[in-house]
PDB file of C-alpha atoms in Angstrom:
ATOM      1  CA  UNK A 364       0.000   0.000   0.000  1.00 40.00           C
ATOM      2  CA  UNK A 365       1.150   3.304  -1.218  1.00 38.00           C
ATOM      3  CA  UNK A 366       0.450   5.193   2.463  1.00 41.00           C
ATOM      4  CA  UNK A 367       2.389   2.827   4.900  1.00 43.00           C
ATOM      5  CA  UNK A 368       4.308   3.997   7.795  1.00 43.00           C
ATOM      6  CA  UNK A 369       7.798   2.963   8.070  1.00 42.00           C
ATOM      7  CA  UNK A 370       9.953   3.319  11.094  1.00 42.00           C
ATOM      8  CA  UNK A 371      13.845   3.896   9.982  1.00 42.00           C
ATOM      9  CA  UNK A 372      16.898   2.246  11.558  1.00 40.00           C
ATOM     10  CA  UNK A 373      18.123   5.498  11.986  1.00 43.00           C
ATOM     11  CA  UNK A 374      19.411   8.718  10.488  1.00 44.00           C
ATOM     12  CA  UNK A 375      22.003   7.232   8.627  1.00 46.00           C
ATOM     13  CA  UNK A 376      19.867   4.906   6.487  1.00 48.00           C
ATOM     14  CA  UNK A 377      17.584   8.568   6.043  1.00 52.00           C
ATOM     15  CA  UNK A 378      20.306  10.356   4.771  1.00 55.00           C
ATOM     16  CA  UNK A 379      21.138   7.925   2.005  1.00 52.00           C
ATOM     17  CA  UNK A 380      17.615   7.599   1.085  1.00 55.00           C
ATOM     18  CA  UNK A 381      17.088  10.996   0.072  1.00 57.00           C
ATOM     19  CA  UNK A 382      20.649  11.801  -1.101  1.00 57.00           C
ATOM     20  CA  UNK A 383      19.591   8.779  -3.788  1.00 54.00           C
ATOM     21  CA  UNK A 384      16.590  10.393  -4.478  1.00 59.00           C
ATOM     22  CA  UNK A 385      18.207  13.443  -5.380  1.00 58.00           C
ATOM     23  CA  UNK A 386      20.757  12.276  -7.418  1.00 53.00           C
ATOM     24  CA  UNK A 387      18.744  10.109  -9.648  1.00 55.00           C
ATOM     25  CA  UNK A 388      16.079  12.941 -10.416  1.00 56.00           C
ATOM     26  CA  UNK A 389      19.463  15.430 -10.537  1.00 56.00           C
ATOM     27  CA  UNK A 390      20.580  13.074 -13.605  1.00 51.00           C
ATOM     28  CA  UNK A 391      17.208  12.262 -15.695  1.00 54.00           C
ATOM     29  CA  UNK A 392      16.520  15.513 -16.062  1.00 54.00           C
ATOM     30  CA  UNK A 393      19.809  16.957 -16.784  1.00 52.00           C
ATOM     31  CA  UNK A 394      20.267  13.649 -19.341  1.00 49.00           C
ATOM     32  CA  UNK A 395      17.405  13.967 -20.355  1.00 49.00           C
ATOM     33  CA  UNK A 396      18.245  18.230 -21.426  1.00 48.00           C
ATOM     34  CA  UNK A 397      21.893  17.430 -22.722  1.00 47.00           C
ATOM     35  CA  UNK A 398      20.445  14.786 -25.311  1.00 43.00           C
ATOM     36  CA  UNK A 399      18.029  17.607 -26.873  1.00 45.00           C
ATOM     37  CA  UNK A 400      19.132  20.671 -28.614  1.00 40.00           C
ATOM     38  CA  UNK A 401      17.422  23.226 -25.861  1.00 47.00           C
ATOM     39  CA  UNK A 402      16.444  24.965 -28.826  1.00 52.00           C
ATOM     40  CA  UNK A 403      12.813  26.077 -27.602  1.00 60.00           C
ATOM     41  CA  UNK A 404      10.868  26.124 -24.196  1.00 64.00           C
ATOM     42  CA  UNK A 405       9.713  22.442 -24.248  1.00 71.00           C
ATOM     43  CA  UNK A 406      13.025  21.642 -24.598  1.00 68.00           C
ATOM     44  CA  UNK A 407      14.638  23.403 -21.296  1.00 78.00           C
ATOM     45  CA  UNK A 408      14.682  22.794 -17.804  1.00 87.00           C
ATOM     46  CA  UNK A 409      12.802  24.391 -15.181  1.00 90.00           C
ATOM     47  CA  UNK A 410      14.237  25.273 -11.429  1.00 93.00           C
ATOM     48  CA  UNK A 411      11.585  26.773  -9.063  1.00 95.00           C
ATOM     49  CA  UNK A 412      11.695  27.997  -5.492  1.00 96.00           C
ATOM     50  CA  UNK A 413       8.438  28.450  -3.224  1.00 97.00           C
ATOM     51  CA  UNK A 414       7.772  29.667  -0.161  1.00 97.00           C
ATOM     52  CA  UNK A 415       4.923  30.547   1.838  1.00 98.00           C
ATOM     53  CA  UNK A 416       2.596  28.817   4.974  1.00 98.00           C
ATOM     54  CA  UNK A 417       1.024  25.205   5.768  1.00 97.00           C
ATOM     55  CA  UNK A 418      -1.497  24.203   8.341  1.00 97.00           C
ATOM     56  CA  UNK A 419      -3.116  21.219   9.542  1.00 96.00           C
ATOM     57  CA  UNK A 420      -6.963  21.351   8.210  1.00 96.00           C
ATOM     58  CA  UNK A 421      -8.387  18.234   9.845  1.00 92.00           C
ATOM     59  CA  UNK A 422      -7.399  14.421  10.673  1.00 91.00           C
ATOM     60  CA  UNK A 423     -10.525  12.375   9.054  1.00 90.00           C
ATOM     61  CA  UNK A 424     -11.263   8.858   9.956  1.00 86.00           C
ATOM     62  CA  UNK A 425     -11.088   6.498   6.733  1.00 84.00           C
ATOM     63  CA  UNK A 426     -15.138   5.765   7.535  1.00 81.00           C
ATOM     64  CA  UNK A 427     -15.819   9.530   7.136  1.00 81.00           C
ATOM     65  CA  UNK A 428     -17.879   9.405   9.691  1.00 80.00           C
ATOM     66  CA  UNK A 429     -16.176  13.000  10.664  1.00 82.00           C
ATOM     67  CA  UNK A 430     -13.555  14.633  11.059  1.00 85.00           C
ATOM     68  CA  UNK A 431     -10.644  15.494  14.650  1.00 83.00           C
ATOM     69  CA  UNK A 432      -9.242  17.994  15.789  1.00 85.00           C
ATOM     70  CA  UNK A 433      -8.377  17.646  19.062  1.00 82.00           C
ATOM     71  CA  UNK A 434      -5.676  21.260  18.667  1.00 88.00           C
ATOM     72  CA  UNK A 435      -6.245  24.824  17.772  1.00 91.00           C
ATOM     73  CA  UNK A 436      -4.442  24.427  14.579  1.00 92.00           C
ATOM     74  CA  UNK A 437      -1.815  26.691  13.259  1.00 94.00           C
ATOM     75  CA  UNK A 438       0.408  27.888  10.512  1.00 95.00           C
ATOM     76  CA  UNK A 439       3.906  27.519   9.875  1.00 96.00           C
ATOM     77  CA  UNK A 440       6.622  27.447   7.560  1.00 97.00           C
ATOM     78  CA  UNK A 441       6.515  25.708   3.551  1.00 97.00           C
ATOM     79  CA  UNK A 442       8.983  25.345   0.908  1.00 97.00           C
ATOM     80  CA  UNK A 443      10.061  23.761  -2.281  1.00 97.00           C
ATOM     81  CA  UNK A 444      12.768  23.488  -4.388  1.00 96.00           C
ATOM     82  CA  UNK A 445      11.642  21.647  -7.684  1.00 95.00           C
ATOM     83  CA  UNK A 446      13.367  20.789 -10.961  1.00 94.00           C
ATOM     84  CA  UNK A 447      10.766  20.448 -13.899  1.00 93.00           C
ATOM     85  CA  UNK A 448      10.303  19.657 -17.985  1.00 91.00           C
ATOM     86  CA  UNK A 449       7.736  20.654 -20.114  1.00 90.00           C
ATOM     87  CA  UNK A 450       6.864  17.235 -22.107  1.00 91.00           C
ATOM     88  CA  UNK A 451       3.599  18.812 -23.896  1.00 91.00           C
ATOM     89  CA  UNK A 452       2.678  22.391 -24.736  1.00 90.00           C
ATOM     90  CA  UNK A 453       0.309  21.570 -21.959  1.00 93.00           C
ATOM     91  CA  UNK A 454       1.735  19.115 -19.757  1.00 95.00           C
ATOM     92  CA  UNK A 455       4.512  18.945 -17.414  1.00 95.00           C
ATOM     93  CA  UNK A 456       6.871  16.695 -15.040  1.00 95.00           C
ATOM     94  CA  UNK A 457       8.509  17.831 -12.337  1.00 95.00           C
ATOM     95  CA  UNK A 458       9.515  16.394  -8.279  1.00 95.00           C
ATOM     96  CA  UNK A 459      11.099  18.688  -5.568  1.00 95.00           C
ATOM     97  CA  UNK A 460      12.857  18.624  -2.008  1.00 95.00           C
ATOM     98  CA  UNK A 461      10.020  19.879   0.030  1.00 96.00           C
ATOM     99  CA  UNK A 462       9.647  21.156   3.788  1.00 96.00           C
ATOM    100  CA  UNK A 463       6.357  22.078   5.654  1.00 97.00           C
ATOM    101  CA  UNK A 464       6.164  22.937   9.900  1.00 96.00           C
ATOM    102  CA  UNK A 465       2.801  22.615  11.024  1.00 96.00           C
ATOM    103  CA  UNK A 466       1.755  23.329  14.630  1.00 95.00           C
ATOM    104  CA  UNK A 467      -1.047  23.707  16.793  1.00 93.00           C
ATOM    105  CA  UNK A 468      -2.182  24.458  20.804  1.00 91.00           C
ATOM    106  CA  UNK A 469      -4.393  23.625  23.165  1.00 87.00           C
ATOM    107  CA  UNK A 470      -5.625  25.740  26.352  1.00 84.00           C
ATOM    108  CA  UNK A 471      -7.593  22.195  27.722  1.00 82.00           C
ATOM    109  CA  UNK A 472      -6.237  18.667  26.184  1.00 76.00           C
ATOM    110  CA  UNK A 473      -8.937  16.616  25.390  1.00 75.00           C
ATOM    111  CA  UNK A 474      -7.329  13.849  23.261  1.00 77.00           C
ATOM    112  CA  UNK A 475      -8.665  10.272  22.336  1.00 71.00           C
ATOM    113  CA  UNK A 476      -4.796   8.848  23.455  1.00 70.00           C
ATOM    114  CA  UNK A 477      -4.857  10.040  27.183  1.00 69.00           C
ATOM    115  CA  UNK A 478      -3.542   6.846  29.337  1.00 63.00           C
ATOM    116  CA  UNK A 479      -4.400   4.705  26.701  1.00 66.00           C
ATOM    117  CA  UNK A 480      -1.339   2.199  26.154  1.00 62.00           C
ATOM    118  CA  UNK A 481      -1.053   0.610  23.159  1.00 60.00           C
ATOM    119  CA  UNK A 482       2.317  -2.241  22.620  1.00 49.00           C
ATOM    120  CA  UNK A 483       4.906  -0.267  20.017  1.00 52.00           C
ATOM    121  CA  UNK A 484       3.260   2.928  19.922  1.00 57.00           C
ATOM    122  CA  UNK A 485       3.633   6.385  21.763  1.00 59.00           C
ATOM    123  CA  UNK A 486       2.096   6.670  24.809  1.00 59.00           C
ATOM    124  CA  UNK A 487       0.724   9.330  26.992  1.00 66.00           C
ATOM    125  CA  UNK A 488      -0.741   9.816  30.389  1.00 62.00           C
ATOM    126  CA  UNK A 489      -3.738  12.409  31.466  1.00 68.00           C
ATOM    127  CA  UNK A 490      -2.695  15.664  30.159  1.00 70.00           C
ATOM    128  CA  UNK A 491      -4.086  18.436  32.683  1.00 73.00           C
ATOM    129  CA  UNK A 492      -1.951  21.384  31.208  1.00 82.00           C
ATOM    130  CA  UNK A 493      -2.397  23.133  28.159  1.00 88.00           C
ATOM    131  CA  UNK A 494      -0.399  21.080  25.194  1.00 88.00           C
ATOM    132  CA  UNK A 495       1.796  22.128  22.034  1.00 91.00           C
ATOM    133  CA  UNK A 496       2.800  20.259  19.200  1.00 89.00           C
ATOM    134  CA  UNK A 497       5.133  21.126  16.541  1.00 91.00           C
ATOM    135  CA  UNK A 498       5.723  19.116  13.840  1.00 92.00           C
ATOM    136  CA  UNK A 499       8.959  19.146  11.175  1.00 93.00           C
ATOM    137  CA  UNK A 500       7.996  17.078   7.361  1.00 94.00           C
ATOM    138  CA  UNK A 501      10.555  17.261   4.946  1.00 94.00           C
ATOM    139  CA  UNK A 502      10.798  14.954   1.913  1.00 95.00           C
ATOM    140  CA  UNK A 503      10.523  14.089  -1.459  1.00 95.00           C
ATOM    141  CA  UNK A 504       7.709  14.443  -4.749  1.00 95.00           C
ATOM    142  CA  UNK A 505       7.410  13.445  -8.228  1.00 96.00           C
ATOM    143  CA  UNK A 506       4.530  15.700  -9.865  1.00 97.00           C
ATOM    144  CA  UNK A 507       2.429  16.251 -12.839  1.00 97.00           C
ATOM    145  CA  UNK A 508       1.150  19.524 -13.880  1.00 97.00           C
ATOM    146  CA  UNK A 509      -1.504  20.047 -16.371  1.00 97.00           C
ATOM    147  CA  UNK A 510      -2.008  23.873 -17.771  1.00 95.00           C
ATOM    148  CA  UNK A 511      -4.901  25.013 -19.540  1.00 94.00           C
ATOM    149  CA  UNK A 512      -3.380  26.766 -21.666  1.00 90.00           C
ATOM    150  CA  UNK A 513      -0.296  26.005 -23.926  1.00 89.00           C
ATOM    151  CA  UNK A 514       2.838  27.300 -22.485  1.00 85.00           C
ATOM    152  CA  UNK A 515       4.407  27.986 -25.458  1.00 81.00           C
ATOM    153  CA  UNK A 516       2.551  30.396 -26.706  1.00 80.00           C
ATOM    154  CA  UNK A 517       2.493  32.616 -23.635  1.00 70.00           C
ATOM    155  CA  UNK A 518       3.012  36.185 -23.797  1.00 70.00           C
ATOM    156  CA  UNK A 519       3.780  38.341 -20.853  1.00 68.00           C
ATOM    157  CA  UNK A 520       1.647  38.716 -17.651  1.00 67.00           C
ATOM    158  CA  UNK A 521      -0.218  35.931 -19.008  1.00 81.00           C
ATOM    159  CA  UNK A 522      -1.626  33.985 -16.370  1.00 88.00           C
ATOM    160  CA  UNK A 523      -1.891  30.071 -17.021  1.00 91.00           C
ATOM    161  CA  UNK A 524      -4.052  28.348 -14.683  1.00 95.00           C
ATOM    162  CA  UNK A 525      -2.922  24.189 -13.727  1.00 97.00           C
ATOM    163  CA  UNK A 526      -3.723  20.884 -11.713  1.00 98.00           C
ATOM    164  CA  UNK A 527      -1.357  19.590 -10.184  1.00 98.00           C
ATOM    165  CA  UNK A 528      -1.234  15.799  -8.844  1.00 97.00           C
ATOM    166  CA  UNK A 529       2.197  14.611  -6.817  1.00 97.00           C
ATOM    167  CA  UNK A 530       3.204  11.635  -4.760  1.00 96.00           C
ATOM    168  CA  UNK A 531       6.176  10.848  -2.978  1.00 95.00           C
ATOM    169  CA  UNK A 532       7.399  10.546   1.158  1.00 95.00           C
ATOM    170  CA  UNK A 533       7.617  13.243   4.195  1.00 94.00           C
ATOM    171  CA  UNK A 534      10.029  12.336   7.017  1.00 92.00           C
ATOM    172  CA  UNK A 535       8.662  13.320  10.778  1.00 90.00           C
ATOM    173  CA  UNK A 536      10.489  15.357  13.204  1.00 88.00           C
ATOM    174  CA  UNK A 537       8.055  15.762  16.270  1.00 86.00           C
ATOM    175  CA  UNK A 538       7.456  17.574  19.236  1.00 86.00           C
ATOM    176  CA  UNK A 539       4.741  17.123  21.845  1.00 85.00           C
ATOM    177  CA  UNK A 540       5.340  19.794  24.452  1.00 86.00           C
ATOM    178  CA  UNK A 541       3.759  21.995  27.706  1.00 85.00           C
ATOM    179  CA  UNK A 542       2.964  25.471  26.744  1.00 82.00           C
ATOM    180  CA  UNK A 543       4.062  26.586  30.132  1.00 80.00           C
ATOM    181  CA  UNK A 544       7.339  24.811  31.158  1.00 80.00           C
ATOM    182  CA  UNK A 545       8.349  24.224  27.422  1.00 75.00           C
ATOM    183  CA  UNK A 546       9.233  20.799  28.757  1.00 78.00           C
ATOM    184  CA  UNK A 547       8.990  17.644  26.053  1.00 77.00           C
ATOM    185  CA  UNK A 548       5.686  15.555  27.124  1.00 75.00           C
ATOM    186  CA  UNK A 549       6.774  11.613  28.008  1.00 62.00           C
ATOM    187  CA  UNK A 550       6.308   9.181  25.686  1.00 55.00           C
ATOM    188  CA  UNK A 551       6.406  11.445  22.690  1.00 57.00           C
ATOM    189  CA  UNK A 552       9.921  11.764  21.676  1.00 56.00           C
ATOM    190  CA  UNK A 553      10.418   7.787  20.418  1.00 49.00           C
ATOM    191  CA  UNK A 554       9.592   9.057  17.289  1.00 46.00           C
ATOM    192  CA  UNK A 555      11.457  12.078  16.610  1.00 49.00           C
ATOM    193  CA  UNK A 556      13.616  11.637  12.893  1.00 46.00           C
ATOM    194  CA  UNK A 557      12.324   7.863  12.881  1.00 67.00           C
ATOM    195  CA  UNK A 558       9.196   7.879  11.124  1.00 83.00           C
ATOM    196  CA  UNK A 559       8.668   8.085   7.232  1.00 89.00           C
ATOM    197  CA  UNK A 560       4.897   7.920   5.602  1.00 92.00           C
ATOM    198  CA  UNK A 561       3.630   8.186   2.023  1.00 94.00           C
ATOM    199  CA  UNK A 562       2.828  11.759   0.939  1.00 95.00           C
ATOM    200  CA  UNK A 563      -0.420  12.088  -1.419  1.00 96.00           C
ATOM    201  CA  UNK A 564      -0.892  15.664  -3.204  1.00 97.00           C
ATOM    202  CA  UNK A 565      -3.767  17.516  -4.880  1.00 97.00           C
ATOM    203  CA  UNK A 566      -3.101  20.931  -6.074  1.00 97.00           C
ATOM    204  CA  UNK A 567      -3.748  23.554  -8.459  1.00 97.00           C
ATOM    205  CA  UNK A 568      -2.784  27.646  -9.138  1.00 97.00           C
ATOM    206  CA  UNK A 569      -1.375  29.260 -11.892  1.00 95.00           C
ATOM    207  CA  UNK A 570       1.871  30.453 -13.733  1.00 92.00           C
ATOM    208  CA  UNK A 571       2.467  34.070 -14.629  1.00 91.00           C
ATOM    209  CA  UNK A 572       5.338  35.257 -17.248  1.00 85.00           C
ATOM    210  CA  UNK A 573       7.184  38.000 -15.918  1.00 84.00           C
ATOM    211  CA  UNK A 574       9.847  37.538 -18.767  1.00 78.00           C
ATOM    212  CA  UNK A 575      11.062  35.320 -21.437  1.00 72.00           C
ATOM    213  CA  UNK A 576      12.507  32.810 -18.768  1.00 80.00           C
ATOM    214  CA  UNK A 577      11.209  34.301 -15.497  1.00 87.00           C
ATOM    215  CA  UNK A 578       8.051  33.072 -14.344  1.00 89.00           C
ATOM    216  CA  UNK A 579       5.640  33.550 -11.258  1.00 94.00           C
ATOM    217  CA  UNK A 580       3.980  30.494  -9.537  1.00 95.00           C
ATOM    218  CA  UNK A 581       0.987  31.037  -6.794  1.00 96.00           C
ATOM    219  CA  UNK A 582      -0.088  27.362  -5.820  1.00 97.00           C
ATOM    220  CA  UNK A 583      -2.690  25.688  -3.643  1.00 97.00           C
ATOM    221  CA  UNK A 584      -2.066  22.210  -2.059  1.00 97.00           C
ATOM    222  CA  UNK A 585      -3.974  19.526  -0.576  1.00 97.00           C
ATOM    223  CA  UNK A 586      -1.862  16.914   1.082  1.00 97.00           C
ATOM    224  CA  UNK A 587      -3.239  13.593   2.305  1.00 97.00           C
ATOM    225  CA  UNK A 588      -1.084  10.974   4.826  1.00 95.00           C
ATOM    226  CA  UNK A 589      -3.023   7.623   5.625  1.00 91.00           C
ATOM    227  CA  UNK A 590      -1.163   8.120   9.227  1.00 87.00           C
ATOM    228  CA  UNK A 591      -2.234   9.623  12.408  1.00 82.00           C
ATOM    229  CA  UNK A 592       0.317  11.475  13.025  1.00 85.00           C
ATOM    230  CA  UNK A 593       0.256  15.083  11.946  1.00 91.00           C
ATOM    231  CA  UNK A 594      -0.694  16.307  15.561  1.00 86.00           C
ATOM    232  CA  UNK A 595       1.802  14.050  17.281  1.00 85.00           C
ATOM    233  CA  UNK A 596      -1.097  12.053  18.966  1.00 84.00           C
ATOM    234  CA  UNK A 597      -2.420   9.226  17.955  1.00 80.00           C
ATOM    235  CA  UNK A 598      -6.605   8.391  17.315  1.00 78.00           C
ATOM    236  CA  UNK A 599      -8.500   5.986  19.096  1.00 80.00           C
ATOM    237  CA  UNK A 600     -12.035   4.885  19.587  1.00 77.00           C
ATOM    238  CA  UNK A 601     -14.339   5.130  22.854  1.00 75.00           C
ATOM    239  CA  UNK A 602     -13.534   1.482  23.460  1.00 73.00           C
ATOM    240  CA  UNK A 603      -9.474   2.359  23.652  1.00 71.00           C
ATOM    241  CA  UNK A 604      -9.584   0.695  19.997  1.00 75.00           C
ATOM    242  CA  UNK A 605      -6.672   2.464  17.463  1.00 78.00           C
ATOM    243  CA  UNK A 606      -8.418   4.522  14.552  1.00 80.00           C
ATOM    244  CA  UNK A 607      -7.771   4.314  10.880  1.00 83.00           C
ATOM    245  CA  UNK A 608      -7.266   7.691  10.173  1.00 89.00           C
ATOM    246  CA  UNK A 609      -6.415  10.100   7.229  1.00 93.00           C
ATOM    247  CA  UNK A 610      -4.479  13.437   7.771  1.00 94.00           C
ATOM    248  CA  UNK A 611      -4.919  16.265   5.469  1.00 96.00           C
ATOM    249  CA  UNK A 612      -2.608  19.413   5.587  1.00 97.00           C
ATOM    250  CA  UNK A 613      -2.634  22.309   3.420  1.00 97.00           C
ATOM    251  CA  UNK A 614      -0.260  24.647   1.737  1.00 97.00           C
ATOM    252  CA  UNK A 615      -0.369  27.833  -0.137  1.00 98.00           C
ATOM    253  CA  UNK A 616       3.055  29.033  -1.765  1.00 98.00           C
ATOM    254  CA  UNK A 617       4.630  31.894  -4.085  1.00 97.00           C
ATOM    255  CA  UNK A 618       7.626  31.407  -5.941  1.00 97.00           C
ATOM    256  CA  UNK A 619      10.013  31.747  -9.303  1.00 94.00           C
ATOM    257  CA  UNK A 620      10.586  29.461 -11.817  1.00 92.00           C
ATOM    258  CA  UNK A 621      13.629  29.737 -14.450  1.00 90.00           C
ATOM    259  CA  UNK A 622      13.800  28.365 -17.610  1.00 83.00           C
ATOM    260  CA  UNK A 623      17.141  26.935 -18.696  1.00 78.00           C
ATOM    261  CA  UNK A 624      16.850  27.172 -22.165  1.00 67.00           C
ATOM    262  CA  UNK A 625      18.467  28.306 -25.065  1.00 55.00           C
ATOM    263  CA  UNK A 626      15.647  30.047 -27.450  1.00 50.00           C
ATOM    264  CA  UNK A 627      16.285  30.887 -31.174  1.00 50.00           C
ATOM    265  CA  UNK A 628      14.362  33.938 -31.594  1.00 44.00           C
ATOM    266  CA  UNK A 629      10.201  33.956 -32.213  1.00 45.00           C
ATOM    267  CA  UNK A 630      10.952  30.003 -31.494  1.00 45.00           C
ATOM    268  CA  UNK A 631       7.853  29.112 -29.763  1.00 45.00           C
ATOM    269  CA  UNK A 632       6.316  33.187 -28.987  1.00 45.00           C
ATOM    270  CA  UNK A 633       5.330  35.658 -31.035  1.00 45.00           C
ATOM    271  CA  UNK A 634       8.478  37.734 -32.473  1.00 44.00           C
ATOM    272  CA  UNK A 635       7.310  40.678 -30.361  1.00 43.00           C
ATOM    273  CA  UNK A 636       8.593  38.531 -26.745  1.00 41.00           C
ATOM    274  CA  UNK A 637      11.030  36.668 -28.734  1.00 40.00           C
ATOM    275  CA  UNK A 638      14.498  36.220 -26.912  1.00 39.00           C
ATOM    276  CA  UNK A 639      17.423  37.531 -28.826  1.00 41.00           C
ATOM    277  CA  UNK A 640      20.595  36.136 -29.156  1.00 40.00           C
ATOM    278  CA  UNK A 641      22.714  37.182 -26.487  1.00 38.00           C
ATOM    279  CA  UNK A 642      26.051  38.350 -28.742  1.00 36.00           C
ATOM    280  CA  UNK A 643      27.309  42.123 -28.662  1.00 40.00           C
ATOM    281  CA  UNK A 644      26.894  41.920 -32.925  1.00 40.00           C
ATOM    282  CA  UNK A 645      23.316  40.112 -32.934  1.00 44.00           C
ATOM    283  CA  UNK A 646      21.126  42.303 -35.452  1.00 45.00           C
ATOM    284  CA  UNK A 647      17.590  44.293 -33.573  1.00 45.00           C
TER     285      UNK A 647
END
């Protein structure tokens, strides 16, 4: 199954996951731009940079009978660095190294996992104080984008609405804490930097060209884990029974995407944004 949960043997074998990961996207898509000419946008690179917030929207069990939220959810910090190639005038491929903190507080716990013990999982006692959590994902996507309108034929300003879809792996780094001594609740640090789940993305936004290779990106993501584990407490039932939950996080992001491409001029525009050759003798 796509979502499982998998505990890691430690940092180390972390590490070379994700330096793997890097390297093989790092080389198809730089192969991939060598073996073509690069003569027009479809047949460049992309790099893109976002940044902007992410927040935990609800935990949902996989009935849907409802939904949890146990915290007074709240936003943090989202990135992503991404590396992308038009295939189509209309489609393109893409993954990126991305981060999201999200966070949340509450004045008077009320949570399903209160002295319930449960063999190999975190466990908490009663929780009389008001609670924190705090919680690191960084990881790994490979994405499709599909734009409405062909990108090679965009003038500029031209905004170019897309749907994105994206799968790939988020790493947990974890904190459970008091809001008034600061102090790390026990029981919920087994699972700091040892926990890996499948990562599940819906999104959509839009692409604006600010110049021949700069472009701006606004997007909108929903992101789905099948794990229980967003809040840093786990679900369970009235009878103390564990709950098959789905957590859903969301992230809205700005950013710049570059085009590494070399165009012949009018190639794939109108002549009036063409890019020129970029020699001190090249004719206006």
């Amino acid at each position: 199954m796509f979502f499982c949960a998998i505990k890691k043997q430690g940092a180390k074998s972390n590490s070379t996951m994700r330096i793997r990961s890097i390297i093989t996207a790092f080389f198809f898509f730089f192969s991939v731009t060598i073996c073509l000419a690069q003569k027009d946008l479809l047949q460049g690179i992309n790099l893109g940079v976002e940044l902007g917030v992410s927040r935990l929207l609800t935990e949902m069990p996989k009935d849907l009978s409802g939904t949890i939220n146990e915290f007074d959810n709240q936003s943090g910090l989202s990135y992503s660095i991404q590396l992308s190639k038009y295939v189509t005038p209309h489609w393109e491929l893409g993954t990126g190294l991305n981060g999201a903190t999200i966070r949340g507080y509450a004045e008077n716990p009320d949570l399903s996992a209160e002295g319930v013990y449960t063999p190999g999982m975190i466990s908490i006692g009663e929780m009389d104080e008001p609670l924190e959590y705090k919680n690191t994902l960084n990881g790994q996507d490979f994405f499709i984008r599909y734009f409405f309108k062909d990108v090679t034929s965009q003038d500029h300003f031209n905004f170019n609405p897309f749907l994105k879809l994206s799968g790939g792996y988020i790493n947990y780094n974890s904190e459970l804490i008091y809001s008034d001594s600061g102090e790390i609740v026990q029981g919920s640090q087994k699972n700091q930097l040892k926990l890996t789940t499948g990562l599940f993305k819906l999104g959509t936004g839009f692409k604006a060209w600010l110049s021949n290779r700069f472009q701006l990106i606004t997007s909108l993501d929903f992101c789905f884990v099948d794990y229980d584990y967003l809040d840093v407490v786990h679900n369970y039932t009235e009878e103390g029974e564990r709950q098959g939950v789905i957590g859903i996080y969301g992230e809205f992001k700005m950013g710049f995407y570059f085009n590494v491409t070399s165009f012949e001029p009018g190639k794939g525009r109108s002549k009036k944004f063409s890019i020129p050759e970029y020699l001190p003798f090249q004719k206006n």
